[in-house]
Amino acid sequence: MERTYIMVKPDGVERGLVGEIIKRFEAKGYQLTALELMHPTKEHLEEHYCDLKSKSFFPGLIQYMLSGPVVGMVWTGKEAVKTGRKLLGETNPLASLPGSIRGDFAIDVGRNICHGSDTPENAEKEIALWFPRGIKTAKRDKSIDTLIYE
Ligand SMILES: Nc1ncnc2c1ncn2[C@@H]1O[C@H](COP(=O)(O)OP(=O)(O)OP(=O)(O)O)[C@@H](O)[C@H]1O
């Protein structure tokens, strides 16, 4: 099954939206595979956002991401990457439809409360970056899968 890396950014954590974001992924049917409250370093964030190094907003992005703890999560399920981004909404919250997380809870692109991997390949890279010790896959009751998947 596909995995995606979803992160609640410092504004989302500070605003008490962690539970709301978890609730939406759980209600959709995705499985929570890892979760941790973290205080990433500047270097770690620069690695996560290395593709954006040349952007004018990069220093501000790093500063914002350093302003408080983040909650990193791995969610697993069919098309978790693409559908995860739909649950989050557009990068610019004002372009996000109500019903999406950013559409319901955010306004500015620089305070968009959450991150989601954009491809399955990048998801695996991000999971390795944020959970470098790996993820324990405990045995779980699979019977619920028959209620979510055909
Ligand atoms: N024009 C901008 N001004 C300020 N911050 C921006 C701007 N564009 C993007 N960002 C910030 O950089 C993050 C990464 O931008 P990117 O273009 O990779 O979008 P994304 O993949 O939708 O976002 P994310 O990786 O956070 O899920 C955005 O989520 C946002 O916080």
Coordinates of N, CA, C and O and ligand atoms in Angstrom, one line a residue:
M1 N 0.8 -1.2 0.0 CA 0.0 0.0 0.0 C 0.9 1.3 0.0 O 1.9 1.3 0.6
E2 N 0.4 2.3 -0.6 CA 1.1 3.5 -0.8 C 1.2 4.3 0.6 O 0.2 4.3 1.3
R3 N 2.3 4.9 0.8 CA 2.5 5.7 2.0 C 2.7 7.2 1.6 O 3.3 7.5 0.6
T4 N 2.3 8.1 2.5 CA 2.6 9.5 2.3 C 3.0 10.1 3.6 O 2.7 9.7 4.7
Y5 N 3.9 11.2 3.5 CA 4.3 11.9 4.6 C 3.5 13.2 4.8 O 3.5 14.1 3.9
I6 N 2.8 13.3 5.9 CA 2.0 14.5 6.1 C 2.5 15.2 7.4 O 2.9 14.5 8.4
M7 N 2.7 16.5 7.3 CA 3.3 17.2 8.5 C 2.4 18.4 8.8 O 2.0 19.2 8.0
V8 N 2.1 18.5 10.1 CA 1.4 19.7 10.6 C 2.5 20.7 10.9 O 3.4 20.4 11.7
K9 N 2.4 21.8 10.3 CA 3.4 22.8 10.5 C 3.2 23.6 11.8 O 2.2 23.5 12.4
P10 N 4.2 24.4 12.2 CA 4.1 25.1 13.5 C 2.8 25.8 13.7 O 2.3 25.8 14.9
D11 N 2.3 26.5 12.7 CA 1.0 27.3 12.9 C -0.1 26.3 13.2 O -1.0 26.6 14.0
G12 N -0.1 25.2 12.5 CA -1.2 24.2 12.7 C -1.1 23.6 14.1 O -2.2 23.4 14.7
V13 N 0.1 23.3 14.6 CA 0.3 22.8 15.9 C -0.2 23.8 16.9 O -1.0 23.5 17.8
E14 N 0.3 25.0 16.8 CA 0.0 26.1 17.8 C -1.5 26.4 17.8 O -2.1 26.7 18.8
R15 N -2.2 26.3 16.6 CA -3.6 26.6 16.6 C -4.5 25.4 17.0 O -5.7 25.5 16.9
G16 N -3.9 24.3 17.4 CA -4.6 23.2 17.9 C -5.4 22.4 16.8 O -6.5 21.9 17.1
L17 N -4.7 22.3 15.6 CA -5.4 21.7 14.5 C -4.9 20.2 14.2 O -5.3 19.6 13.3
V18 N -4.0 19.7 15.1 CA -3.5 18.4 14.9 C -4.6 17.4 14.9 O -4.7 16.5 14.0
G19 N -5.4 17.4 15.9 CA -6.5 16.4 16.0 C -7.5 16.5 14.8 O -7.9 15.5 14.3
E20 N -7.8 17.7 14.3 CA -8.7 17.9 13.2 C -8.1 17.2 11.9 O -8.8 16.6 11.2
I21 N -6.8 17.4 11.8 CA -6.1 16.9 10.6 C -6.1 15.4 10.6 O -6.4 14.7 9.7
I22 N -5.7 14.8 11.8 CA -5.7 13.4 12.0 C -7.1 12.8 11.7 O -7.3 11.8 11.1
K23 N -8.1 13.5 12.3 CA -9.5 13.1 12.2 C -9.9 12.9 10.7 O -10.6 11.9 10.3
R24 N -9.5 13.8 9.8 CA -9.9 13.8 8.4 C -9.3 12.6 7.7 O -9.9 12.0 6.9
F25 N -8.0 12.4 8.0 CA -7.3 11.2 7.4 C -7.9 9.9 7.9 O -8.1 9.0 7.1
E26 N -8.2 9.8 9.2 CA -8.7 8.6 9.7 C -10.1 8.4 9.1 O -10.5 7.2 8.7
A27 N -10.9 9.4 9.1 CA -12.3 9.3 8.6 C -12.3 8.8 7.1 O -13.2 8.1 6.7
K28 N -11.4 9.3 6.4 CA -11.3 8.9 5.0 C -11.0 7.4 4.8 O -11.5 6.8 3.8
G29 N -10.3 6.9 5.8 CA -10.0 5.4 5.7 C -8.5 5.1 5.7 O -8.1 4.0 5.6
Y30 N -7.7 6.2 5.8 CA -6.2 5.9 5.8 C -5.8 5.4 7.1 O -6.4 5.7 8.2
Q31 N -4.7 4.7 7.1 CA -4.2 4.1 8.4 C -3.0 4.9 8.9 O -2.0 5.2 8.1
L32 N -3.0 5.3 10.1 CA -1.9 6.0 10.7 C -0.8 5.1 11.0 O -1.0 4.1 11.7
T33 N 0.4 5.3 10.4 CA 1.5 4.3 10.4 C 2.6 4.8 11.3 O 3.4 4.1 11.8
A34 N 2.7 6.2 11.4 CA 3.8 6.8 12.3 C 3.3 8.2 12.7 O 2.6 8.8 11.9
L35 N 3.7 8.6 13.9 CA 3.4 10.0 14.3 C 4.4 10.4 15.4 O 4.7 9.7 16.3
E36 N 4.9 11.6 15.2 CA 5.9 12.2 16.2 C 5.9 13.7 16.2 O 5.8 14.3 15.2
L37 N 5.9 14.2 17.4 CA 6.1 15.7 17.6 C 7.6 15.9 17.5 O 8.3 15.3 18.3
M38 N 8.0 16.8 16.6 CA 9.4 17.0 16.4 C 9.8 18.5 16.5 O 9.0 19.4 16.2
H39 N 11.1 18.7 16.8 CA 11.7 20.1 16.7 C 12.8 20.0 15.7 O 14.0 19.9 16.1
P40 N 12.5 20.1 14.4 CA 13.6 19.9 13.4 C 14.6 21.1 13.5 O 14.3 22.2 13.8
T41 N 15.9 20.8 13.1 CA 16.9 21.8 13.0 C 16.7 22.5 11.6 O 16.0 22.1 10.7
K42 N 17.4 23.7 11.5 CA 17.4 24.5 10.3 C 17.9 23.6 9.1 O 17.4 23.6 8.0
E43 N 19.0 22.8 9.4 CA 19.6 22.0 8.3 C 18.6 20.9 7.9 O 18.5 20.6 6.7
H44 N 17.9 20.4 8.8 CA 16.9 19.3 8.5 C 15.8 19.9 7.6 O 15.4 19.3 6.6
L45 N 15.3 21.1 7.9 CA 14.3 21.8 7.1 C 14.8 22.2 5.8 O 14.1 22.1 4.8
E46 N 16.1 22.6 5.7 CA 16.7 23.0 4.4 C 16.8 21.8 3.5 O 16.6 21.9 2.3
E47 N 17.0 20.6 4.1 CA 17.0 19.4 3.3 C 15.6 19.0 2.8 O 15.4 18.7 1.7
H48 N 14.7 19.1 3.7 CA 13.3 18.8 3.3 C 12.8 19.7 2.2 O 12.1 19.2 1.3
Y49 N 13.2 21.0 2.2 CA 12.7 21.9 1.2 C 13.8 22.3 0.2 O 13.8 23.4 -0.4
C50 N 14.8 21.3 0.0 CA 15.9 21.7 -0.9 C 15.5 22.1 -2.3 O 16.2 22.9 -2.9
D51 N 14.4 21.6 -2.8 CA 14.0 22.0 -4.1 C 13.6 23.5 -4.2 O 13.5 24.0 -5.3
L52 N 13.4 24.1 -3.1 CA 12.9 25.5 -3.1 C 14.0 26.5 -2.7 O 13.7 27.7 -2.5
K53 N 15.2 26.0 -2.6 CA 16.4 26.8 -2.2 C 16.5 28.2 -2.9 O 16.9 29.2 -2.3
S54 N 16.2 28.2 -4.2 CA 16.4 29.4 -5.0 C 15.2 30.4 -4.9 O 15.3 31.5 -5.4
K55 N 14.1 30.0 -4.2 CA 12.9 30.8 -4.2 C 13.1 32.0 -3.2 O 13.8 31.8 -2.1
S56 N 12.5 33.1 -3.5 CA 12.7 34.3 -2.6 C 12.1 34.1 -1.3 O 12.6 34.6 -0.3
F57 N 11.1 33.2 -1.2 CA 10.4 33.0 0.1 C 11.1 32.0 1.0 O 10.7 31.7 2.1
F58 N 12.2 31.4 0.4 CA 12.9 30.2 1.2 C 13.3 30.6 2.6 O 13.0 29.9 3.5
P59 N 14.0 31.7 2.8 CA 14.4 32.1 4.1 C 13.2 32.2 5.1 O 13.3 31.8 6.2
G60 N 12.2 32.9 4.6 CA 11.0 33.1 5.4 C 10.3 31.8 5.7 O 9.8 31.6 6.8
L61 N 10.3 30.9 4.8 CA 9.7 29.5 4.9 C 10.5 28.8 6.0 O 9.8 28.2 6.9
I62 N 11.8 28.8 6.0 CA 12.6 28.1 7.0 C 12.4 28.7 8.4 O 12.2 28.0 9.4
Q63 N 12.3 30.0 8.4 CA 12.1 30.8 9.7 C 10.7 30.4 10.3 O 10.6 30.1 11.5
Y64 N 9.7 30.3 9.5 CA 8.4 30.0 9.9 C 8.4 28.5 10.4 O 7.8 28.2 11.4
M65 N 9.0 27.6 9.6 CA 9.1 26.2 10.0 C 9.8 26.0 11.3 O 9.7 24.9 12.0
L66 N 10.7 26.9 11.7 CA 11.5 26.8 12.9 C 10.8 27.5 14.1 O 11.3 27.4 15.2
S67 N 9.6 28.0 13.9 CA 9.0 28.8 14.9 C 8.3 28.0 16.0 O 7.8 28.5 17.0
G68 N 8.2 26.7 15.8 CA 7.6 25.8 16.8 C 7.7 24.4 16.4 O 8.2 24.1 15.3
P69 N 7.2 23.5 17.2 CA 7.3 22.1 16.8 C 6.4 21.7 15.7 O 5.4 22.5 15.4
V70 N 6.7 20.7 15.0 CA 5.8 20.1 13.9 C 5.4 18.7 14.3 O 6.0 18.1 15.1
V71 N 4.3 18.3 13.7 CA 3.9 16.9 13.9 C 4.0 16.1 12.6 O 3.3 16.5 11.6
G72 N 5.0 15.2 12.6 CA 5.2 14.4 11.4 C 4.4 13.1 11.4 O 4.3 12.5 12.5
M73 N 3.8 12.7 10.3 CA 2.9 11.5 10.3 C 3.1 10.8 9.0 O 3.4 11.4 8.0
V74 N 3.0 9.5 9.1 CA 2.9 8.7 7.9 C 1.5 8.1 7.8 O 1.0 7.5 8.8
W75 N 0.9 8.2 6.7 CA -0.4 7.6 6.4 C -0.3 6.6 5.3 O 0.3 6.9 4.3
T76 N -1.1 5.5 5.4 CA -1.0 4.5 4.4 C -2.3 4.1 3.8 O -3.3 4.1 4.6
G77 N -2.4 3.9 2.5 CA -3.6 3.4 1.9 C -3.6 3.7 0.4 O -2.6 4.3 -0.1
K78 N -4.6 3.3 -0.3 CA -4.6 3.4 -1.8 C -4.6 4.9 -2.2 O -5.3 5.7 -1.7
E79 N -3.6 5.2 -3.1 CA -3.4 6.5 -3.6 C -3.3 7.6 -2.4 O -3.9 8.7 -2.5
A80 N -2.6 7.2 -1.4 CA -2.5 8.1 -0.2 C -1.8 9.4 -0.6 O -2.2 10.5 0.0
V81 N -0.9 9.4 -1.5 CA -0.2 10.7 -1.8 C -1.2 11.7 -2.5 O -1.4 12.8 -2.0
K82 N -1.8 11.2 -3.6 CA -2.7 12.1 -4.4 C -3.9 12.6 -3.5 O -4.2 13.7 -3.5
T83 N -4.5 11.6 -2.9 CA -5.7 11.9 -2.1 C -5.3 12.7 -0.9 O -6.1 13.6 -0.5
G84 N -4.2 12.4 -0.3 CA -3.7 13.2 0.8 C -3.6 14.7 0.5 O -4.1 15.5 1.2
R85 N -3.1 15.0 -0.7 CA -3.0 16.4 -1.1 C -4.4 17.0 -1.4 O -4.6 18.2 -1.2
K86 N -5.3 16.2 -1.8 CA -6.7 16.7 -2.0 C -7.3 17.0 -0.6 O -8.0 18.0 -0.5
L87 N -7.0 16.2 0.4 CA -7.5 16.5 1.7 C -6.9 17.8 2.2 O -7.6 18.5 2.9
L88 N -5.6 18.0 1.9 CA -5.0 19.2 2.4 C -5.5 20.4 1.7 O -5.6 21.5 2.3
G89 N -5.7 20.3 0.4 CA -6.1 21.5 -0.4 C -5.0 22.1 -1.2 O -3.9 21.5 -1.2
E90 N -5.2 23.2 -1.9 CA -4.2 23.8 -2.7 C -3.1 24.5 -1.8 O -3.4 24.9 -0.7
T91 N -1.9 24.6 -2.4 CA -0.8 25.3 -1.6 C -1.2 26.7 -1.1 O -1.0 27.0 0.1
N92 N -1.9 27.4 -2.0 CA -2.5 28.7 -1.6 C -3.9 28.5 -1.0 O -4.8 28.2 -1.7
P93 N -4.0 28.7 0.3 CA -5.3 28.4 1.0 C -6.5 29.1 0.4 O -7.6 28.6 0.3
L94 N -6.2 30.3 -0.2 CA -7.4 31.1 -0.8 C -7.9 30.4 -2.0 O -9.0 30.6 -2.5
A95 N -7.0 29.6 -2.7 CA -7.5 28.8 -3.8 C -8.0 27.5 -3.5 O -8.4 26.7 -4.4
S96 N -8.1 27.1 -2.2 CA -8.5 25.8 -1.7 C -10.0 25.9 -1.5 O -10.5 26.8 -0.9
L97 N -10.7 24.8 -1.9 CA -12.2 24.8 -1.7 C -12.5 24.5 -0.3 O -11.8 23.8 0.4
P98 N -13.6 25.1 0.2 CA -14.0 24.7 1.6 C -14.3 23.2 1.6 O -14.7 22.6 0.5
G99 N -14.0 22.6 2.7 CA -14.1 21.1 2.7 C -12.7 20.5 2.8 O -12.5 19.4 3.3
S100 N -11.7 21.3 2.2 CA -10.3 20.8 2.4 C -9.7 21.5 3.6 O -10.3 22.4 4.1
I101 N -8.6 20.9 4.1 CA -8.1 21.4 5.4 C -7.6 22.9 5.2 O -8.0 23.7 6.0
R102 N -6.9 23.2 4.2 CA -6.4 24.6 4.0 C -7.6 25.5 3.7 O -7.7 26.6 4.1
G103 N -8.6 24.9 2.9 CA -9.8 25.7 2.5 C -10.6 26.1 3.7 O -11.2 27.1 3.8
D104 N -10.6 25.2 4.7 CA -11.4 25.5 5.9 C -10.6 26.3 7.0 O -11.2 26.9 7.8
F105 N -9.3 26.2 7.1 CA -8.6 26.7 8.2 C -7.4 27.7 7.9 O -6.8 28.1 8.9
A106 N -7.2 28.0 6.7 CA -6.0 28.9 6.4 C -6.3 29.9 5.4 O -7.3 29.8 4.6
I107 N -5.5 31.0 5.3 CA -5.7 32.1 4.4 C -4.4 32.3 3.6 O -4.5 32.3 2.4
D108 N -3.3 32.5 4.2 CA -2.0 32.9 3.5 C -1.2 31.6 3.2 O -1.1 30.7 4.0
V109 N -0.5 31.7 2.0 CA 0.3 30.6 1.5 C 1.5 30.3 2.5 O 1.9 29.2 2.7
G110 N 2.0 31.4 3.1 CA 3.1 31.2 4.1 C 2.6 30.8 5.5 O 3.4 30.7 6.4
R111 N 1.3 30.5 5.6 CA 0.8 30.0 6.9 C -0.3 28.9 6.6 O -1.4 29.0 7.0
N112 N 0.2 27.9 5.8 CA -0.9 27.0 5.3 C -1.0 25.7 6.0 O -1.5 24.7 5.5
I113 N -0.5 25.7 7.2 CA -0.7 24.7 8.3 C -0.3 23.2 8.1 O -0.2 22.5 9.1
C114 N -0.1 22.9 6.9 CA 0.3 21.4 6.7 C 1.1 21.2 5.4 O 1.1 22.1 4.5
H115 N 1.7 20.1 5.4 CA 2.5 19.7 4.2 C 2.1 18.3 3.8 O 1.8 17.4 4.7
G116 N 2.1 18.0 2.6 CA 1.9 16.6 2.1 C 2.8 16.3 0.9 O 3.0 17.1 0.0
S117 N 3.3 15.1 0.9 CA 4.2 14.7 -0.2 C 3.5 14.8 -1.5 O 2.3 14.6 -1.6
D118 N 4.3 15.1 -2.6 CA 3.7 15.3 -3.9 C 3.8 14.1 -4.8 O 3.1 14.1 -5.9
T119 N 4.7 13.2 -4.6 CA 4.7 12.0 -5.4 C 5.1 10.8 -4.5 O 5.7 11.0 -3.4
P120 N 4.7 9.6 -4.9 CA 5.1 8.4 -4.0 C 6.6 8.3 -3.8 O 7.0 8.0 -2.7
E121 N 7.4 8.7 -4.8 CA 8.9 8.7 -4.6 C 9.3 9.7 -3.6 O 10.1 9.4 -2.7
N122 N 8.8 10.9 -3.7 CA 9.2 11.9 -2.7 C 8.7 11.5 -1.3 O 9.3 11.8 -0.3
A123 N 7.5 10.9 -1.3 CA 7.0 10.4 0.0 C 8.0 9.5 0.7 O 8.3 9.7 1.9
E124 N 8.5 8.6 0.0 CA 9.4 7.6 0.6 C 10.7 8.3 1.0 O 11.3 8.0 2.1
K125 N 11.2 9.3 0.2 CA 12.4 10.1 0.6 C 12.1 10.9 1.9 O 12.9 10.9 2.8
E126 N 10.9 11.5 2.0 CA 10.5 12.3 3.1 C 10.4 11.4 4.4 O 10.8 11.8 5.5
I127 N 9.8 10.3 4.2 CA 9.6 9.3 5.3 C 11.0 8.9 5.9 O 11.2 8.9 7.1
A128 N 11.9 8.7 5.0 CA 13.3 8.3 5.4 C 14.0 9.5 6.1 O 14.7 9.3 7.1
L129 N 13.7 10.7 5.6 CA 14.3 11.9 6.3 C 13.7 12.2 7.7 O 14.4 12.5 8.6
W130 N 12.4 12.0 7.8 CA 11.7 12.4 9.1 C 11.7 11.3 10.1 O 11.5 11.5 11.3
F131 N 11.8 10.0 9.5 CA 11.8 8.9 10.5 C 13.0 8.0 10.1 O 12.9 6.9 9.6
P132 N 14.2 8.6 10.4 CA 15.4 7.9 10.0 C 15.7 6.6 10.7 O 16.4 5.7 10.2
R133 N 15.0 6.3 11.8 CA 15.2 5.0 12.5 C 14.3 4.0 11.9 O 14.2 2.9 12.5
G134 N 13.4 4.4 11.0 CA 12.5 3.4 10.4 C 11.2 3.4 11.2 O 11.0 4.1 12.2
I135 N 10.2 2.7 10.6 CA 8.9 2.6 11.2 C 8.6 1.2 11.6 O 8.7 0.3 10.7
K136 N 8.2 1.0 12.8 CA 7.8 -0.4 13.2 C 6.5 -0.7 12.7 O 5.5 0.1 12.9
T137 N 6.3 -1.8 12.0 CA 4.9 -2.1 11.5 C 4.4 -3.2 12.4 O 4.7 -4.4 12.2
A138 N 3.6 -2.8 13.4 CA 3.0 -3.7 14.3 C 1.9 -4.5 13.6 O 1.3 -4.0 12.7
K139 N 1.6 -5.7 14.1 CA 0.5 -6.5 13.6 C -0.8 -5.8 13.9 O -1.0 -5.4 15.0
R140 N -1.7 -5.6 12.9 CA -2.9 -5.0 13.2 C -4.1 -5.8 12.7 O -4.0 -6.7 11.9
D141 N -5.3 -5.5 13.2 CA -6.5 -6.1 12.8 C -6.9 -5.7 11.4 O -7.1 -4.5 11.2
K142 N -6.8 -6.6 10.5 CA -7.0 -6.2 9.1 C -8.5 -6.3 8.7 O -8.9 -5.9 7.6
S143 N -9.4 -6.7 9.6 CA -10.8 -6.9 9.2 C -11.4 -5.6 8.8 O -12.3 -5.6 7.9
I144 N -11.0 -4.4 9.3 CA -11.5 -3.1 8.9 C -11.3 -2.9 7.4 O -12.1 -2.2 6.8
D145 N -10.2 -3.4 6.9 CA -9.9 -3.2 5.4 C -11.0 -3.6 4.5 O -11.3 -3.0 3.5
T146 N -11.8 -4.6 4.9 CA -12.9 -5.1 4.1 C -14.0 -4.1 4.1 O -14.9 -4.2 3.2
L147 N -14.0 -3.2 5.0 CA -15.1 -2.2 5.0 C -14.7 -1.0 4.3 O -15.5 -0.1 4.0
I148 N -13.4 -0.9 3.9 CA -12.9 0.3 3.2 C -12.5 0.0 1.8 O -12.7 0.8 0.9
Y149 N -12.0 -1.2 1.5 CA -11.6 -1.6 0.2 C -12.5 -2.8 -0.3 O -12.9 -3.7 0.5
E150 N -12.8 -2.7 -1.6 CA -13.6 -3.8 -2.2 C -12.7 -5.1 -2.3 O -11.6 -5.1 -2.6
Ligands
LIG1 N1 4.8 32.4 -2.7 C1 5.0 31.9 -1.5 N2 5.2 32.7 -0.4 C2 5.4 32.1 0.8 N3 5.5 30.8 1.1 C3 5.3 30.0 0.1 C4 5.1 30.5 -1.3 N4 5.0 29.4 -2.1 C5 5.1 28.3 -1.3 N5 5.4 28.7 0.0 C6 5.6 27.8 1.1 O1 6.4 26.8 0.8 C7 5.8 25.5 0.9 C8 6.3 24.6 -0.1 O2 5.9 25.0 -1.4 P1 5.6 24.1 -2.6 O3 5.6 24.9 -3.8 O4 6.5 22.9 -2.5 O5 4.1 23.7 -2.3 P2 3.4 22.4 -1.7 O6 4.1 21.2 -2.2 O7 1.9 22.5 -1.9 O8 3.6 22.6 -0.2 P3 4.0 21.6 0.9 O9 5.3 21.1 0.4 O10 4.2 22.4 2.2 O11 2.9 20.6 1.0 C9 4.3 25.8 0.9 O12 3.5 24.9 1.5 C10 4.3 27.2 1.6 O13 4.3 27.0 3.0

